[in-house]
């Protein structure tokens, strides 16, 4: 019905007109049969206010107060009359279009402005039609549409960068100090960014599984975008390319700053989403006896990268889920599962979930032990 609003509007107007005329004609005829001399006067004085109150004001007020249930109630008869009035509606539309062309009227369909939408949201919140959280989200979206990369980026003088040839030890120190997930790498100066290093790549080096003189083999490609690009376009760029971080450049091609997907989403959602990690959110720490303590929520891919394993699962994404899948039950503290190069020992189970696992470097067959 709403694909062409003009048609449904004409249906409502025609039905409203016929209804009011029918009530007025019937009431006048009835009053004239009782009071022949004063029937018309009584009809004007008495019936007209009743039509305004009970046919106009009351129905519209009730519908505004409960528009969802009202729309479901009136939809079937509205659809019936929409089809019934098709010939009359067609003739009226032809006449209206002819009048518009005759008087050379230039009618444009205006679009609602951001200010109007903002005021509508405020009114909706006051009337209880829109919840406060929904209203705040809509306002954030409106503000989001007016922002560009300059307004939300980390400026180059406050962002963290790694120099080309930086040692792995120094890189790990900077990651821990600044609590970031990825750090861009520059060569010679900040206007020549050559890539980015992900903190996940450094975990095996921190645990002593691998050795490297510098971070150069770990550098991955990074994308560049104009800092003046609007934020909604940047969000589309990030999602299309499947990236988490990018460099914003100024009009001269120099590095203006760094922007991340979390920063963009924080602006859209209206709350801080720039946590320490979206991917490496589970701590890996070395135990005194040479084993390692990891979270049961550690992603299987991160575990494989860190410990040089190759476990796979079509059902589970986390290490804890993988253990439960292999054992076919929820293990208790102290139970073990041997994989290719390591023994996995359960340290903590809470609410049917494996919270902590001890990883012991040991060769053996893949069997579960108690």
Short mmCIF file of C-alpha atoms in Angstrom, two decimals, residues 11-314:
data_model
loop_
_atom_site.label_atom_id
_atom_site.label_comp_id
_atom_site.label_asym_id
_atom_site.label_seq_id
_atom_site.Cartn_x
_atom_site.Cartn_y
_atom_site.Cartn_z
CA UNK A 11 -8.42 6.22 -0.63
CA UNK A 12 -8.53 7.60 2.92
CA UNK A 13 -9.77 11.01 1.77
CA UNK A 14 -12.51 9.52 -0.42
CA UNK A 15 -13.66 7.19 2.34
CA UNK A 16 -13.57 9.97 4.92
CA UNK A 17 -15.59 12.27 2.64
CA UNK A 18 -18.23 9.64 1.82
CA UNK A 19 -18.55 8.67 5.48
CA UNK A 20 -19.04 12.23 6.69
CA UNK A 21 -21.53 12.99 3.89
CA UNK A 22 -23.50 9.83 4.65
CA UNK A 23 -23.73 10.61 8.37
CA UNK A 24 -24.69 14.21 7.67
CA UNK A 25 -27.35 13.29 5.08
CA UNK A 26 -28.94 10.55 7.18
CA UNK A 27 -29.00 12.67 10.34
CA UNK A 28 -30.48 15.66 8.48
CA UNK A 29 -33.16 13.48 6.89
CA UNK A 30 -34.03 12.00 10.29
CA UNK A 31 -34.20 15.41 11.99
CA UNK A 32 -36.36 16.86 9.19
CA UNK A 33 -38.85 14.04 9.64
CA UNK A 34 -39.20 15.02 13.32
CA UNK A 35 -38.71 18.80 13.19
CA UNK A 36 -39.60 19.89 9.68
CA UNK A 37 -38.94 23.59 10.26
CA UNK A 38 -35.77 23.35 12.34
CA UNK A 39 -34.21 20.12 11.08
CA UNK A 40 -31.43 21.80 9.08
CA UNK A 41 -30.50 24.14 11.93
CA UNK A 42 -30.43 21.33 14.49
CA UNK A 43 -28.29 19.24 12.12
CA UNK A 44 -25.73 22.03 11.77
CA UNK A 45 -25.62 22.79 15.51
CA UNK A 46 -25.74 19.21 16.80
CA UNK A 47 -24.51 16.79 14.13
CA UNK A 48 -21.50 18.75 12.86
CA UNK A 49 -19.72 18.82 16.27
CA UNK A 50 -20.51 15.11 16.72
CA UNK A 51 -18.91 14.32 13.36
CA UNK A 52 -15.82 16.35 14.24
CA UNK A 53 -15.48 14.70 17.66
CA UNK A 54 -16.39 11.05 16.96
CA UNK A 55 -15.36 10.77 13.30
CA UNK A 56 -12.19 12.87 13.33
CA UNK A 57 -10.65 13.69 16.71
CA UNK A 58 -11.38 10.54 18.76
CA UNK A 59 -10.35 7.92 16.12
CA UNK A 60 -7.13 9.75 15.26
CA UNK A 61 -6.24 10.25 18.94
CA UNK A 62 -6.81 6.57 19.72
CA UNK A 63 -4.78 5.53 16.68
CA UNK A 64 -1.85 7.75 17.71
CA UNK A 65 -1.86 6.21 21.19
CA UNK A 66 -1.78 2.64 19.90
CA UNK A 67 -0.70 2.88 16.28
CA UNK A 68 0.50 -0.72 15.91
CA UNK A 69 -2.74 -2.39 16.99
CA UNK A 70 -4.80 0.29 15.21
CA UNK A 71 -2.97 -0.29 11.92
CA UNK A 72 -3.59 -4.04 12.15
CA UNK A 73 -7.27 -3.40 12.88
CA UNK A 74 -7.94 -1.02 9.98
CA UNK A 75 -5.73 -2.73 7.40
CA UNK A 76 -8.31 -5.29 6.07
CA UNK A 77 -11.14 -2.76 5.51
CA UNK A 78 -8.65 -0.23 4.17
CA UNK A 79 -7.40 -2.76 1.63
CA UNK A 80 -11.00 -3.55 0.63
CA UNK A 81 -11.93 0.11 0.06
CA UNK A 82 -8.58 0.73 -1.64
CA UNK A 83 -9.66 -1.70 -4.35
CA UNK A 84 -13.28 -0.53 -4.34
CA UNK A 85 -12.31 3.11 -4.92
CA UNK A 86 -9.88 2.29 -7.74
CA UNK A 87 -11.99 3.89 -10.55
CA UNK A 88 -12.71 7.05 -8.55
CA UNK A 89 -9.10 7.28 -7.42
CA UNK A 90 -7.85 6.87 -10.98
CA UNK A 91 -10.08 9.71 -12.25
CA UNK A 92 -9.04 11.99 -9.38
CA UNK A 93 -5.35 11.36 -10.05
CA UNK A 94 -5.82 12.14 -13.76
CA UNK A 95 -7.63 15.37 -12.89
CA UNK A 96 -4.98 16.34 -10.31
CA UNK A 97 -2.10 15.70 -12.72
CA UNK A 98 -3.88 17.72 -15.44
CA UNK A 99 -4.33 20.67 -13.07
CA UNK A 100 -0.67 20.53 -12.05
CA UNK A 101 0.43 20.57 -15.68
CA UNK A 102 -2.04 23.33 -16.57
CA UNK A 103 -0.78 25.65 -13.85
CA UNK A 104 2.83 24.53 -14.47
CA UNK A 105 3.39 23.70 -10.84
CA UNK A 106 6.78 22.25 -9.96
CA UNK A 107 6.07 19.89 -7.08
CA UNK A 108 9.12 18.27 -5.51
CA UNK A 109 8.96 15.58 -2.90
CA UNK A 110 10.90 17.04 -0.02
CA UNK A 111 13.15 14.88 2.13
CA UNK A 112 13.21 15.07 5.88
CA UNK A 113 16.29 16.88 7.17
CA UNK A 114 18.61 15.67 9.93
CA UNK A 115 17.36 18.42 12.26
CA UNK A 116 13.75 17.40 11.65
CA UNK A 117 14.59 13.76 12.29
CA UNK A 118 16.46 14.73 15.46
CA UNK A 119 13.45 16.67 16.75
CA UNK A 120 11.18 13.75 15.87
CA UNK A 121 13.39 11.44 17.93
CA UNK A 122 13.23 13.79 20.93
CA UNK A 123 9.43 13.95 20.67
CA UNK A 124 9.27 10.17 20.33
CA UNK A 125 11.34 9.76 23.49
CA UNK A 126 9.13 12.18 25.41
CA UNK A 127 5.97 10.34 24.32
CA UNK A 128 7.46 6.93 25.07
CA UNK A 129 7.24 5.74 21.46
CA UNK A 130 11.03 5.46 21.23
CA UNK A 131 13.11 3.99 24.05
CA UNK A 132 16.01 6.06 25.35
CA UNK A 133 18.62 3.58 24.05
CA UNK A 134 17.02 3.60 20.60
CA UNK A 135 16.91 7.39 20.58
CA UNK A 136 20.58 7.67 21.54
CA UNK A 137 21.53 5.25 18.78
CA UNK A 138 19.61 7.26 16.16
CA UNK A 139 21.29 10.46 17.36
CA UNK A 140 24.69 8.76 17.12
CA UNK A 141 23.91 7.68 13.56
CA UNK A 142 22.98 11.27 12.65
CA UNK A 143 26.22 12.60 14.16
CA UNK A 144 28.13 9.75 12.51
CA UNK A 145 26.93 10.84 9.06
CA UNK A 146 28.48 14.29 9.55
CA UNK A 147 31.95 13.13 10.61
CA UNK A 148 35.07 12.41 8.60
CA UNK A 149 38.35 10.65 9.28
CA UNK A 150 40.01 13.75 10.73
CA UNK A 151 37.45 13.94 13.54
CA UNK A 152 37.98 10.43 14.93
CA UNK A 153 41.50 9.33 13.96
CA UNK A 154 44.47 8.99 16.30
CA UNK A 155 46.72 11.88 15.15
CA UNK A 156 50.26 10.92 14.14
CA UNK A 157 51.76 12.74 17.13
CA UNK A 158 49.70 10.64 19.57
CA UNK A 159 49.58 7.30 17.72
CA UNK A 160 52.05 4.47 18.32
CA UNK A 161 54.44 3.44 15.53
CA UNK A 162 57.24 0.88 15.24
CA UNK A 163 60.41 1.68 13.28
CA UNK A 164 61.62 -0.59 10.52
CA UNK A 165 64.06 -3.13 11.95
CA UNK A 166 62.69 -2.80 15.50
CA UNK A 167 63.66 -5.74 17.72
CA UNK A 168 60.99 -8.23 18.73
CA UNK A 169 61.70 -7.51 22.41
CA UNK A 170 61.13 -3.78 21.94
CA UNK A 171 57.96 -4.41 19.94
CA UNK A 172 56.55 -6.65 22.69
CA UNK A 173 57.36 -3.96 25.25
CA UNK A 174 55.49 -1.31 23.24
CA UNK A 175 52.46 -3.55 22.76
CA UNK A 176 52.25 -4.22 26.50
CA UNK A 177 52.90 -0.59 27.43
CA UNK A 178 50.30 0.96 25.14
CA UNK A 179 47.78 -1.92 25.29
CA UNK A 180 47.00 -1.91 21.57
CA UNK A 181 46.34 -4.77 19.18
CA UNK A 182 48.16 -3.62 16.05
CA UNK A 183 50.94 -1.10 15.49
CA UNK A 184 51.91 0.42 12.10
CA UNK A 185 55.54 0.25 10.98
CA UNK A 186 57.38 3.16 9.33
CA UNK A 187 60.65 3.38 7.44
CA UNK A 188 62.85 6.50 7.72
CA UNK A 189 59.97 8.77 8.88
CA UNK A 190 56.25 8.68 9.72
CA UNK A 191 55.29 9.75 6.20
CA UNK A 192 56.57 6.41 4.91
CA UNK A 193 54.47 3.75 6.63
CA UNK A 194 55.24 0.31 5.17
CA UNK A 195 52.88 -2.00 7.02
CA UNK A 196 51.50 -3.18 10.35
CA UNK A 197 52.39 -5.79 12.99
CA UNK A 198 49.69 -7.78 14.81
CA UNK A 199 50.30 -8.63 18.48
CA UNK A 200 49.25 -12.25 17.88
CA UNK A 201 52.34 -12.72 15.72
CA UNK A 202 54.56 -11.93 18.71
CA UNK A 203 53.13 -14.43 21.21
CA UNK A 204 55.35 -17.38 20.11
CA UNK A 205 58.43 -15.14 20.39
CA UNK A 206 57.43 -13.95 23.85
CA UNK A 207 56.97 -17.56 25.02
CA UNK A 208 60.32 -18.59 23.55
CA UNK A 209 58.95 -20.88 20.86
CA UNK A 210 60.50 -18.85 18.08
CA UNK A 211 63.45 -16.52 17.67
CA UNK A 212 63.87 -13.49 15.40
CA UNK A 213 66.23 -10.52 15.28
CA UNK A 214 63.56 -7.99 14.31
CA UNK A 215 59.93 -7.56 13.35
CA UNK A 216 60.48 -7.23 9.59
CA UNK A 217 59.29 -10.78 8.71
CA UNK A 218 56.08 -10.11 10.68
CA UNK A 219 55.07 -6.94 8.83
CA UNK A 220 51.77 -7.18 6.98
CA UNK A 221 50.25 -4.88 4.34
CA UNK A 222 48.29 -1.84 5.52
CA UNK A 223 45.66 0.23 3.68
CA UNK A 224 45.69 3.99 3.10
CA UNK A 225 42.66 6.32 2.86
CA UNK A 226 42.20 10.10 2.66
CA UNK A 227 41.67 11.65 6.09
CA UNK A 228 38.90 13.82 4.62
CA UNK A 229 36.87 10.75 3.67
CA UNK A 230 33.47 10.61 5.38
CA UNK A 231 33.18 8.16 8.23
CA UNK A 232 30.38 6.07 6.73
CA UNK A 233 32.48 5.61 3.58
CA UNK A 234 35.46 4.57 5.71
CA UNK A 235 33.28 2.00 7.47
CA UNK A 236 32.28 0.55 4.09
CA UNK A 237 35.95 0.48 3.07
CA UNK A 238 36.93 -1.40 6.24
CA UNK A 239 34.13 -3.94 5.91
CA UNK A 240 34.71 -4.49 2.18
CA UNK A 241 38.46 -5.03 2.64
CA UNK A 242 38.07 -7.01 5.89
CA UNK A 243 40.65 -4.88 7.71
CA UNK A 244 40.98 -3.63 11.28
CA UNK A 245 43.42 -0.71 10.93
CA UNK A 246 44.42 1.82 8.26
CA UNK A 247 46.54 4.92 7.75
CA UNK A 248 44.84 8.22 6.93
CA UNK A 249 46.78 10.59 4.69
CA UNK A 250 46.42 14.34 4.26
CA UNK A 251 46.09 16.29 1.00
CA UNK A 252 49.86 16.18 0.47
CA UNK A 253 50.13 12.42 0.89
CA UNK A 254 51.70 12.57 4.33
CA UNK A 255 50.56 10.52 7.29
CA UNK A 256 47.76 12.33 9.11
CA UNK A 257 46.96 9.62 11.63
CA UNK A 258 45.77 6.10 12.34
CA UNK A 259 42.19 4.85 12.37
CA UNK A 260 40.81 1.49 13.49
CA UNK A 261 37.55 -0.33 12.92
CA UNK A 262 36.86 -0.29 16.67
CA UNK A 263 37.25 3.49 16.72
CA UNK A 264 34.73 3.87 13.88
CA UNK A 265 32.26 1.51 15.56
CA UNK A 266 32.69 3.38 18.84
CA UNK A 267 31.55 6.56 17.11
CA UNK A 268 28.57 4.76 15.61
CA UNK A 269 27.47 2.93 18.77
CA UNK A 270 28.19 5.81 21.12
CA UNK A 271 30.34 3.85 23.55
CA UNK A 272 33.99 2.89 23.84
CA UNK A 273 34.74 -0.33 21.99
CA UNK A 274 38.53 0.11 21.83
CA UNK A 275 39.37 -2.67 24.27
CA UNK A 276 42.79 -4.29 24.58
CA UNK A 277 41.89 -7.00 22.15
CA UNK A 278 39.15 -8.26 19.94
CA UNK A 279 41.22 -11.24 18.91
CA UNK A 280 43.91 -11.77 21.55
CA UNK A 281 41.69 -11.30 24.55
CA UNK A 282 43.03 -14.31 26.48
CA UNK A 283 46.26 -14.15 28.48
CA UNK A 284 49.06 -16.66 27.96
CA UNK A 285 51.48 -16.80 30.86
CA UNK A 286 54.39 -19.04 31.62
CA UNK A 287 54.26 -21.31 34.67
CA UNK A 288 57.17 -21.92 36.98
CA UNK A 289 57.71 -25.54 35.90
CA UNK A 290 58.00 -24.63 32.21
CA UNK A 291 54.35 -25.14 31.30
CA UNK A 292 51.93 -22.41 30.16
CA UNK A 293 48.56 -21.29 31.50
CA UNK A 294 45.95 -20.29 28.89
CA UNK A 295 42.27 -19.41 28.95
CA UNK A 296 39.69 -21.95 27.90
CA UNK A 297 38.24 -19.24 25.67
CA UNK A 298 41.44 -18.97 23.62
CA UNK A 299 40.66 -19.30 19.92
CA UNK A 300 41.91 -22.52 18.32
CA UNK A 301 43.74 -20.60 15.57
CA UNK A 302 45.55 -18.50 18.19
CA UNK A 303 46.51 -21.65 20.10
CA UNK A 304 47.89 -23.27 16.94
CA UNK A 305 49.89 -20.15 16.08
CA UNK A 306 51.28 -19.80 19.60
CA UNK A 307 52.20 -23.42 20.30
CA UNK A 308 52.86 -24.74 16.79
CA UNK A 309 49.94 -27.18 16.88
CA UNK A 310 47.51 -28.08 14.11
CA UNK A 311 44.29 -29.00 15.88
CA UNK A 312 41.06 -28.48 13.95
CA UNK A 313 37.37 -28.57 14.80
CA UNK A 314 34.22 -28.12 12.74
#
